[in-house]
C-alpha atoms as a PDB file:
ATOM      1  CA  MET A   1    -208.976 -58.227 152.506  1.00  0.00           C
ATOM      2  CA  LYS A   2    -212.592 -59.336 151.643  1.00  0.00           C
ATOM      3  CA  ASN A   3    -212.725 -61.218 148.206  1.00  0.00           C
ATOM      4  CA  ASP A   4    -215.588 -59.548 146.207  1.00  0.00           C
ATOM      5  CA  LEU A   5    -215.575 -62.175 143.474  1.00  0.00           C
ATOM      6  CA  GLN A   6    -218.485 -64.582 143.039  1.00  0.00           C
ATOM      7  CA  PRO A   7    -217.756 -68.237 143.766  1.00  0.00           C
ATOM      8  CA  THR A   8    -217.445 -70.447 140.697  1.00  0.00           C
ATOM      9  CA  ASP A   9    -220.700 -72.989 140.503  1.00  0.00           C
ATOM     10  CA  PRO A  10    -219.243 -76.236 140.509  1.00  0.00           C
ATOM     11  CA  LEU A  11    -221.763 -77.289 137.999  1.00  0.00           C
ATOM     12  CA  SER A  12    -220.657 -74.641 135.333  1.00  0.00           C
ATOM     13  CA  PRO A  13    -218.318 -77.000 133.403  1.00  0.00           C
ATOM     14  CA  LEU A  14    -221.390 -79.134 132.616  1.00  0.00           C
ATOM     15  CA  ARG A  15    -222.851 -76.506 130.452  1.00  0.00           C
ATOM     16  CA  GLU A  16    -220.458 -77.302 127.658  1.00  0.00           C
ATOM     17  CA  PHE A  17    -222.431 -80.737 127.270  1.00  0.00           C
ATOM     18  CA  THR A  18    -226.052 -79.848 127.808  1.00  0.00           C
ATOM     19  CA  ALA A  19    -228.478 -77.219 127.062  1.00  0.00           C
ATOM     20  CA  ALA A  20    -230.267 -78.007 130.297  1.00  0.00           C
ATOM     21  CA  ARG A  21    -230.783 -75.001 132.728  1.00  0.00           C
ATOM     22  CA  ILE A  22    -227.793 -75.509 135.253  1.00  0.00           C
ATOM     23  CA  ALA A  23    -225.529 -73.131 136.840  1.00  0.00           C
ATOM     24  CA  ILE A  24    -227.727 -70.107 135.807  1.00  0.00           C
ATOM     25  CA  GLY A  25    -226.780 -68.163 138.833  1.00  0.00           C
ATOM     26  CA  ARG A  26    -229.170 -66.253 141.138  1.00  0.00           C
ATOM     27  CA  VAL A  27    -230.158 -62.796 142.347  1.00  0.00           C
ATOM     28  CA  GLY A  28    -230.999 -63.145 146.093  1.00  0.00           C
ATOM     29  CA  ALA A  29    -233.673 -65.939 146.241  1.00  0.00           C
ATOM     30  CA  SER A  30    -234.684 -65.730 142.383  1.00  0.00           C
ATOM     31  CA  ILE A  31    -232.881 -66.414 139.017  1.00  0.00           C
ATOM     32  CA  PRO A  32    -231.426 -63.456 137.085  1.00  0.00           C
ATOM     33  CA  LEU A  33    -233.654 -61.620 134.874  1.00  0.00           C
ATOM     34  CA  LYS A  34    -231.940 -62.682 131.659  1.00  0.00           C
ATOM     35  CA  GLN A  35    -232.448 -66.232 132.552  1.00  0.00           C
ATOM     36  CA  SER A  36    -235.958 -65.654 133.668  1.00  0.00           C
ATOM     37  CA  LEU A  37    -236.809 -64.054 130.203  1.00  0.00           C
ATOM     38  CA  GLN A  38    -235.070 -66.996 128.238  1.00  0.00           C
ATOM     39  CA  PHE A  39    -237.189 -69.305 130.294  1.00  0.00           C
ATOM     40  CA  ASN A  40    -240.274 -67.455 129.443  1.00  0.00           C
ATOM     41  CA  LEU A  41    -239.281 -67.491 125.662  1.00  0.00           C
ATOM     42  CA  ALA A  42    -238.457 -71.284 125.656  1.00  0.00           C
ATOM     43  CA  HIS A  43    -241.931 -71.930 127.140  1.00  0.00           C
ATOM     44  CA  ALA A  44    -243.494 -69.885 124.348  1.00  0.00           C
ATOM     45  CA  HIS A  45    -241.485 -71.818 121.744  1.00  0.00           C
ATOM     46  CA  ALA A  46    -242.625 -75.025 123.173  1.00  0.00           C
ATOM     47  CA  ARG A  47    -246.347 -74.047 123.356  1.00  0.00           C
ATOM     48  CA  ASP A  48    -246.029 -72.909 119.618  1.00  0.00           C
ATOM     49  CA  ALA A  49    -244.539 -76.051 118.754  1.00  0.00           C
ATOM     50  CA  VAL A  50    -247.541 -78.171 120.130  1.00  0.00           C
ATOM     51  CA  TYR A  51    -249.907 -76.117 117.841  1.00  0.00           C
ATOM     52  CA  SER A  52    -247.627 -76.049 114.693  1.00  0.00           C
ATOM     53  CA  THR A  53    -248.980 -77.647 111.768  1.00  0.00           C
ATOM     54  CA  LEU A  54    -247.455 -80.127 109.242  1.00  0.00           C
ATOM     55  CA  ASP A  55    -246.248 -78.360 106.086  1.00  0.00           C
ATOM     56  CA  VAL A  56    -247.787 -81.008 103.810  1.00  0.00           C
ATOM     57  CA  ASP A  57    -247.162 -79.227 100.493  1.00  0.00           C
ATOM     58  CA  GLY A  58    -243.352 -78.273 101.531  1.00  0.00           C
ATOM     59  CA  LEU A  59    -242.656 -81.919 102.584  1.00  0.00           C
ATOM     60  CA  PHE A  60    -244.255 -83.119  99.464  1.00  0.00           C
ATOM     61  CA  ALA A  61    -242.088 -80.921  97.197  1.00  0.00           C
ATOM     62  CA  THR A  62    -238.895 -81.881  98.938  1.00  0.00           C
ATOM     63  CA  LEU A  63    -239.654 -85.538  99.317  1.00  0.00           C
ATOM     64  CA  LYS A  64    -240.214 -85.865  95.328  1.00  0.00           C
ATOM     65  CA  ILE A  65    -236.441 -86.284  94.969  1.00  0.00           C
ATOM     66  CA  PHE A  66    -236.813 -89.754  96.192  1.00  0.00           C
ATOM     67  CA  ASP A  67    -239.139 -90.813  93.438  1.00  0.00           C
ATOM     68  CA  LEU A  68    -241.461 -92.692  95.754  1.00  0.00           C
ATOM     69  CA  PRO A  69    -245.196 -92.277  95.858  1.00  0.00           C
ATOM     70  CA  LEU A  70    -246.528 -89.784  98.504  1.00  0.00           C
ATOM     71  CA  LEU A  71    -249.656 -90.171 100.385  1.00  0.00           C
ATOM     72  CA  HIS A  72    -251.629 -87.789 102.772  1.00  0.00           C
ATOM     73  CA  VAL A  73    -253.617 -89.241 105.446  1.00  0.00           C
ATOM     74  CA  HIS A  74    -255.353 -88.134 108.677  1.00  0.00           C
ATOM     75  CA  SER A  75    -256.178 -89.560 112.025  1.00  0.00           C
ATOM     76  CA  LYS A  76    -259.497 -89.764 113.767  1.00  0.00           C
ATOM     77  CA  ALA A  77    -258.795 -86.525 115.661  1.00  0.00           C
ATOM     78  CA  GLN A  78    -260.075 -84.034 113.196  1.00  0.00           C
ATOM     79  CA  THR A  79    -258.845 -80.827 115.177  1.00  0.00           C
ATOM     80  CA  ARG A  80    -255.727 -80.059 117.329  1.00  0.00           C
ATOM     81  CA  HIS A  81    -258.075 -79.677 120.288  1.00  0.00           C
ATOM     82  CA  LYS A  82    -259.698 -83.100 119.777  1.00  0.00           C
ATOM     83  CA  TYR A  83    -255.952 -84.580 119.295  1.00  0.00           C
ATOM     84  CA  LEU A  84    -254.695 -83.275 122.583  1.00  0.00           C
ATOM     85  CA  LYS A  85    -257.866 -84.272 124.617  1.00  0.00           C
ATOM     86  CA  ARG A  86    -258.137 -87.725 123.105  1.00  0.00           C
ATOM     87  CA  PRO A  87    -254.742 -89.389 122.300  1.00  0.00           C
ATOM     88  CA  ASP A  88    -256.575 -92.492 121.349  1.00  0.00           C
ATOM     89  CA  LEU A  89    -258.188 -90.862 118.272  1.00  0.00           C
ATOM     90  CA  GLY A  90    -254.674 -89.885 116.943  1.00  0.00           C
ATOM     91  CA  ARG A  91    -253.683 -93.583 117.129  1.00  0.00           C
ATOM     92  CA  GLN A  92    -256.183 -94.514 114.382  1.00  0.00           C
ATOM     93  CA  LEU A  93    -256.748 -93.646 110.842  1.00  0.00           C
ATOM     94  CA  ASP A  94    -260.037 -92.108 110.005  1.00  0.00           C
ATOM     95  CA  ALA A  95    -262.170 -94.135 107.556  1.00  0.00           C
ATOM     96  CA  ASP A  96    -261.285 -92.278 104.236  1.00  0.00           C
ATOM     97  CA  SER A  97    -257.680 -92.638 105.013  1.00  0.00           C
ATOM     98  CA  ALA A  98    -257.854 -96.282 105.737  1.00  0.00           C
ATOM     99  CA  GLN A  99    -259.920 -96.847 102.527  1.00  0.00           C
ATOM    100  CA  ASN A 100    -257.125 -95.203 100.652  1.00  0.00           C
ATOM    101  CA  LEU A 101    -254.588 -97.551 101.903  1.00  0.00           C
ATOM    102  CA  THR A 102    -256.247-100.721 100.642  1.00  0.00           C
ATOM    103  CA  GLY A 103    -254.924-102.814  97.713  1.00  0.00           C
ATOM    104  CA  TYR A 104    -251.124-102.439  98.091  1.00  0.00           C
ATOM    105  CA  ALA A 105    -249.136-105.447  97.063  1.00  0.00           C
ATOM    106  CA  GLY A 106    -246.699-105.344 100.013  1.00  0.00           C
ATOM    107  CA  TYR A 107    -243.238-103.742 100.901  1.00  0.00           C
ATOM    108  CA  ASP A 108    -240.339-104.349 103.119  1.00  0.00           C
ATOM    109  CA  VAL A 109    -240.456-100.906 104.866  1.00  0.00           C
ATOM    110  CA  ALA A 110    -243.137 -98.227 105.323  1.00  0.00           C
ATOM    111  CA  ILE A 111    -242.053 -94.683 106.116  1.00  0.00           C
ATOM    112  CA  ILE A 112    -244.639 -92.539 108.020  1.00  0.00           C
ATOM    113  CA  ILE A 113    -244.142 -88.809 108.857  1.00  0.00           C
ATOM    114  CA  ALA A 114    -246.414 -87.698 111.585  1.00  0.00           C
ATOM    115  CA  ASP A 115    -246.783 -84.177 113.261  1.00  0.00           C
ATOM    116  CA  GLY A 116    -246.991 -85.603 116.686  1.00  0.00           C
ATOM    117  CA  LEU A 117    -246.620 -83.053 119.602  1.00  0.00           C
ATOM    118  CA  SER A 118    -244.114 -80.714 117.296  1.00  0.00           C
ATOM    119  CA  ALA A 119    -244.885 -80.485 113.609  1.00  0.00           C
ATOM    120  CA  ALA A 120    -242.228 -78.085 113.380  1.00  0.00           C
ATOM    121  CA  ALA A 121    -239.767 -80.860 114.265  1.00  0.00           C
ATOM    122  CA  VAL A 122    -240.552 -82.904 111.269  1.00  0.00           C
ATOM    123  CA  ASN A 123    -241.037 -79.976 109.146  1.00  0.00           C
ATOM    124  CA  GLN A 124    -237.322 -79.043 109.760  1.00  0.00           C
ATOM    125  CA  ASN A 125    -235.832 -82.639 110.190  1.00  0.00           C
ATOM    126  CA  ALA A 126    -237.592 -85.264 108.290  1.00  0.00           C
ATOM    127  CA  PHE A 127    -235.965 -84.611 105.097  1.00  0.00           C
ATOM    128  CA  GLY A 128    -232.449 -84.186 106.265  1.00  0.00           C
ATOM    129  CA  LEU A 129    -232.723 -87.741 107.965  1.00  0.00           C
ATOM    130  CA  LEU A 130    -234.362 -89.408 104.907  1.00  0.00           C
ATOM    131  CA  ASN A 131    -231.894 -88.085 102.342  1.00  0.00           C
ATOM    132  CA  LEU A 132    -229.241 -90.217 104.283  1.00  0.00           C
ATOM    133  CA  LEU A 133    -231.600 -93.216 105.252  1.00  0.00           C
ATOM    134  CA  ILE A 134    -233.503 -93.770 102.126  1.00  0.00           C
ATOM    135  CA  PRO A 135    -230.277 -94.479  99.904  1.00  0.00           C
ATOM    136  CA  LYS A 136    -229.219 -96.926 102.653  1.00  0.00           C
ATOM    137  CA  LEU A 137    -232.462 -98.638 102.507  1.00  0.00           C
ATOM    138  CA  SER A 138    -232.557 -98.862  98.607  1.00  0.00           C
ATOM    139  CA  ALA A 139    -228.815 -99.897  98.601  1.00  0.00           C
ATOM    140  CA  ALA A 140    -229.785-103.028 100.970  1.00  0.00           C
ATOM    141  CA  LYS A 141    -232.603-104.055  98.334  1.00  0.00           C
ATOM    142  CA  LEU A 142    -235.264-103.082 100.766  1.00  0.00           C
ATOM    143  CA  SER A 143    -238.544-102.157  98.956  1.00  0.00           C
ATOM    144  CA  ILE A 144    -240.136 -98.851 100.321  1.00  0.00           C
ATOM    145  CA  ALA A 145    -243.789 -98.292 100.530  1.00  0.00           C
ATOM    146  CA  PRO A 146    -245.393 -95.013  99.512  1.00  0.00           C
ATOM    147  CA  VAL A 147    -244.276 -92.409 102.227  1.00  0.00           C
ATOM    148  CA  CYS A 148    -247.267 -91.289 104.326  1.00  0.00           C
ATOM    149  CA  LEU A 149    -247.616 -87.822 105.689  1.00  0.00           C
ATOM    150  CA  VAL A 150    -250.052 -88.044 108.565  1.00  0.00           C
ATOM    151  CA  GLU A 151    -251.881 -85.039 110.601  1.00  0.00           C
ATOM    152  CA  GLN A 152    -252.901 -85.216 113.973  1.00  0.00           C
ATOM    153  CA  GLY A 153    -250.997 -88.436 114.291  1.00  0.00           C
ATOM    154  CA  ARG A 154    -249.465 -90.311 117.102  1.00  0.00           C
ATOM    155  CA  VAL A 155    -246.747 -93.046 117.162  1.00  0.00           C
ATOM    156  CA  ALA A 156    -249.245 -95.975 117.091  1.00  0.00           C
ATOM    157  CA  ILE A 157    -250.846 -94.848 113.975  1.00  0.00           C
ATOM    158  CA  GLY A 158    -247.935 -96.138 111.979  1.00  0.00           C
ATOM    159  CA  ASP A 159    -249.329 -99.690 113.050  1.00  0.00           C
ATOM    160  CA  ASP A 160    -252.528 -99.126 111.079  1.00  0.00           C
ATOM    161  CA  ILE A 161    -250.756 -97.543 108.059  1.00  0.00           C
ATOM    162  CA  ALA A 162    -248.016-100.136 107.635  1.00  0.00           C
ATOM    163  CA  HIS A 163    -250.520-102.824 107.994  1.00  0.00           C
ATOM    164  CA  GLY A 164    -252.564-101.284 105.376  1.00  0.00           C
ATOM    165  CA  LEU A 165    -249.755-101.067 103.040  1.00  0.00           C
ATOM    166  CA  ASN A 166    -248.808-104.724 103.779  1.00  0.00           C
ATOM    167  CA  ALA A 167    -245.238-103.634 105.055  1.00  0.00           C
ATOM    168  CA  ARG A 168    -243.102-105.806 107.030  1.00  0.00           C
ATOM    169  CA  PHE A 169    -241.540-102.954 108.892  1.00  0.00           C
ATOM    170  CA  SER A 170    -242.390 -99.276 109.898  1.00  0.00           C
ATOM    171  CA  ILE A 171    -240.445 -96.090 110.477  1.00  0.00           C
ATOM    172  CA  VAL A 172    -242.523 -93.542 112.259  1.00  0.00           C
ATOM    173  CA  LEU A 173    -240.704 -90.102 112.096  1.00  0.00           C
ATOM    174  CA  ILE A 174    -242.762 -87.902 114.611  1.00  0.00           C
ATOM    175  CA  GLY A 175    -242.293 -84.701 116.473  1.00  0.00           C
ATOM    176  CA  GLU A 176    -241.518 -85.209 120.177  1.00  0.00           C
ATOM    177  CA  ARG A 177    -243.132 -83.382 123.110  1.00  0.00           C
ATOM    178  CA  PRO A 178    -241.190 -80.061 123.246  1.00  0.00           C
ATOM    179  CA  GLY A 179    -239.142 -79.295 126.342  1.00  0.00           C
ATOM    180  CA  LEU A 180    -237.809 -76.009 127.460  1.00  0.00           C
ATOM    181  CA  SER A 181    -234.454 -76.636 125.925  1.00  0.00           C
ATOM    182  CA  ALA A 182    -235.669 -78.134 122.608  1.00  0.00           C
ATOM    183  CA  ALA A 183    -238.904 -77.611 120.762  1.00  0.00           C
ATOM    184  CA  ASP A 184    -237.646 -79.100 117.236  1.00  0.00           C
ATOM    185  CA  SER A 185    -236.763 -82.715 118.481  1.00  0.00           C
ATOM    186  CA  MET A 186    -237.879 -85.600 116.166  1.00  0.00           C
ATOM    187  CA  GLY A 187    -238.039 -89.143 117.070  1.00  0.00           C
ATOM    188  CA  ALA A 188    -238.048 -92.234 115.003  1.00  0.00           C
ATOM    189  CA  TYR A 189    -240.084 -95.319 116.084  1.00  0.00           C
ATOM    190  CA  LEU A 190    -239.198 -98.815 114.670  1.00  0.00           C
ATOM    191  CA  THR A 191    -241.609-101.780 114.451  1.00  0.00           C
ATOM    192  CA  TYR A 192    -241.325-104.894 112.965  1.00  0.00           C
ATOM    193  CA  ASN A 193    -244.339-106.782 111.706  1.00  0.00           C
ATOM    194  CA  PRO A 194    -246.600-103.676 112.511  1.00  0.00           C
ATOM    195  CA  ARG A 195    -250.184-104.432 113.012  1.00  0.00           C
ATOM    196  CA  PRO A 196    -253.130-102.650 114.901  1.00  0.00           C
ATOM    197  CA  GLY A 197    -253.083-103.355 118.545  1.00  0.00           C
ATOM    198  CA  LEU A 198    -249.342-103.174 119.222  1.00  0.00           C
ATOM    199  CA  THR A 199    -247.985-101.380 122.197  1.00  0.00           C
ATOM    200  CA  ASP A 200    -244.732 -99.518 122.814  1.00  0.00           C
ATOM    201  CA  GLU A 201    -242.626-102.375 124.112  1.00  0.00           C
ATOM    202  CA  SER A 202    -242.965-103.622 120.569  1.00  0.00           C
ATOM    203  CA  ARG A 203    -240.894-100.636 119.236  1.00  0.00           C
ATOM    204  CA  ASN A 204    -237.335 -99.393 119.160  1.00  0.00           C
ATOM    205  CA  CYS A 205    -236.876 -95.380 119.528  1.00  0.00           C
ATOM    206  CA  VAL A 206    -234.318 -93.214 118.146  1.00  0.00           C
ATOM    207  CA  SER A 207    -234.757 -89.940 119.896  1.00  0.00           C
ATOM    208  CA  ASN A 208    -233.691 -86.193 119.659  1.00  0.00           C
ATOM    209  CA  ILE A 209    -232.934 -86.061 116.060  1.00  0.00           C
ATOM    210  CA  ARG A 210    -232.218 -82.366 115.143  1.00  0.00           C
ATOM    211  CA  PRO A 211    -229.122 -80.475 114.378  1.00  0.00           C
ATOM    212  CA  HIS A 212    -228.298 -79.715 118.002  1.00  0.00           C
ATOM    213  CA  GLY A 213    -229.106 -83.167 119.156  1.00  0.00           C
ATOM    214  CA  LEU A 214    -228.426 -86.352 117.421  1.00  0.00           C
ATOM    215  CA  LYS A 215    -227.287 -85.385 113.970  1.00  0.00           C
ATOM    216  CA  TYR A 216    -228.827 -86.772 110.905  1.00  0.00           C
ATOM    217  CA  LYS A 217    -225.728 -88.918 109.846  1.00  0.00           C
ATOM    218  CA  PRO A 218    -225.512 -90.840 113.224  1.00  0.00           C
ATOM    219  CA  ALA A 219    -229.232 -91.103 113.458  1.00  0.00           C
ATOM    220  CA  ALA A 220    -229.529 -92.593 109.867  1.00  0.00           C
ATOM    221  CA  GLU A 221    -226.822 -95.193 110.751  1.00  0.00           C
ATOM    222  CA  LYS A 222    -228.386 -96.190 113.929  1.00  0.00           C
ATOM    223  CA  ILE A 223    -231.723 -96.652 112.413  1.00  0.00           C
ATOM    224  CA  PHE A 224    -230.423 -98.511 109.531  1.00  0.00           C
ATOM    225  CA  TYR A 225    -228.434-100.774 111.917  1.00  0.00           C
ATOM    226  CA  LEU A 226    -231.659-101.481 113.823  1.00  0.00           C
ATOM    227  CA  VAL A 227    -233.570-102.010 110.751  1.00  0.00           C
ATOM    228  CA  ASN A 228    -231.273-104.860 109.620  1.00  0.00           C
ATOM    229  CA  GLU A 229    -231.017-106.368 113.251  1.00  0.00           C
ATOM    230  CA  ALA A 230    -234.811-106.520 113.273  1.00  0.00           C
ATOM    231  CA  PHE A 231    -235.058-108.349 109.844  1.00  0.00           C
ATOM    232  CA  LYS A 232    -232.313-110.649 110.961  1.00  0.00           C
ATOM    233  CA  ARG A 233    -233.846-111.415 114.181  1.00  0.00           C
ATOM    234  CA  LYS A 234    -237.501-110.820 113.224  1.00  0.00           C
ATOM    235  CA  LEU A 235    -238.499-108.735 116.294  1.00  0.00           C
ATOM    236  CA  SER A 236    -238.395-105.271 117.519  1.00  0.00           C
ATOM    237  CA  GLY A 237    -238.858-103.490 120.897  1.00  0.00           C
ATOM    238  CA  VAL A 238    -237.494-104.845 124.148  1.00  0.00           C
ATOM    239  CA  GLY A 239    -236.333-108.078 122.522  1.00  0.00           C
ATOM    240  CA  LEU A 240    -233.972-106.144 120.183  1.00  0.00           C
ATOM    241  CA  LYS A 241    -230.972-104.908 121.924  1.00  0.00           C
ATOM    242  CA  ASP A 242    -228.682-102.260 120.441  1.00  0.00           C
ATOM    243  CA  ASN A 243    -225.317-104.093 120.330  1.00  0.00           C
ATOM    244  CA  GLU A 244    -223.641-101.807 117.885  1.00  0.00           C
ATOM    245  CA  GLY A 245    -220.233-100.942 118.911  1.00  0.00           C
ATOM    246  CA  LEU A 246    -219.938-103.247 121.857  1.00  0.00           C
ATOM    247  CA  ILE A 247    -216.607-105.020 122.423  1.00  0.00           C
ATOM    248  CA  GLY A 248    -216.671-108.695 121.585  1.00  0.00           C
ATOM    249  CA  ARG A 249    -220.324-108.601 119.999  1.00  0.00           C
END
């Protein structure tokens, strides 16, 4: 007798561990209609994330709980169109913002929240992470600079900001490039001795911070571990290895 049952895709068990589009089936030479519509919806969410805007007022309202000064700054990319076309402008503060960061006495840690390529990601996730991370930094007796919210910012703008604040270490929370399985992913970029002109090998990154990715508690613990290691070894980036949890370390 002919068996009319469809064969089981051997990749199907992997769907338990990832939101990636695997084992989605097919209809003839095409993917099923439902999965095709889901793909188009995910693409729309990704495009919306790229053009989302930083909720400055909302973040200011929630971040007041930490009793830290709050600053609003802007990159040299004055529009989203310019930001996407000229990545270099997103790495630099505009003149007014740079002037507003002068005269600070110096701190251990500067926290920078930038829209990046998904402002929606930091709007949704920045407070949840900082609510766990800032108490750890304070308990470790690390002084925290005014928290800076950056519009049209890229990762390297944290170097200019932390240098202007005379901070020894920077934590840049930024919206990551949205993908077709996650448009709300936030990254944390960590730099010891931040200053203009550094490149990405000088940083450590903790990626995919969101409720359906790396959750806030393990993300805060990982960042705090890397901060402590960076101050202990006086470096960050490729020279700072994540040895947490390794046997015999």
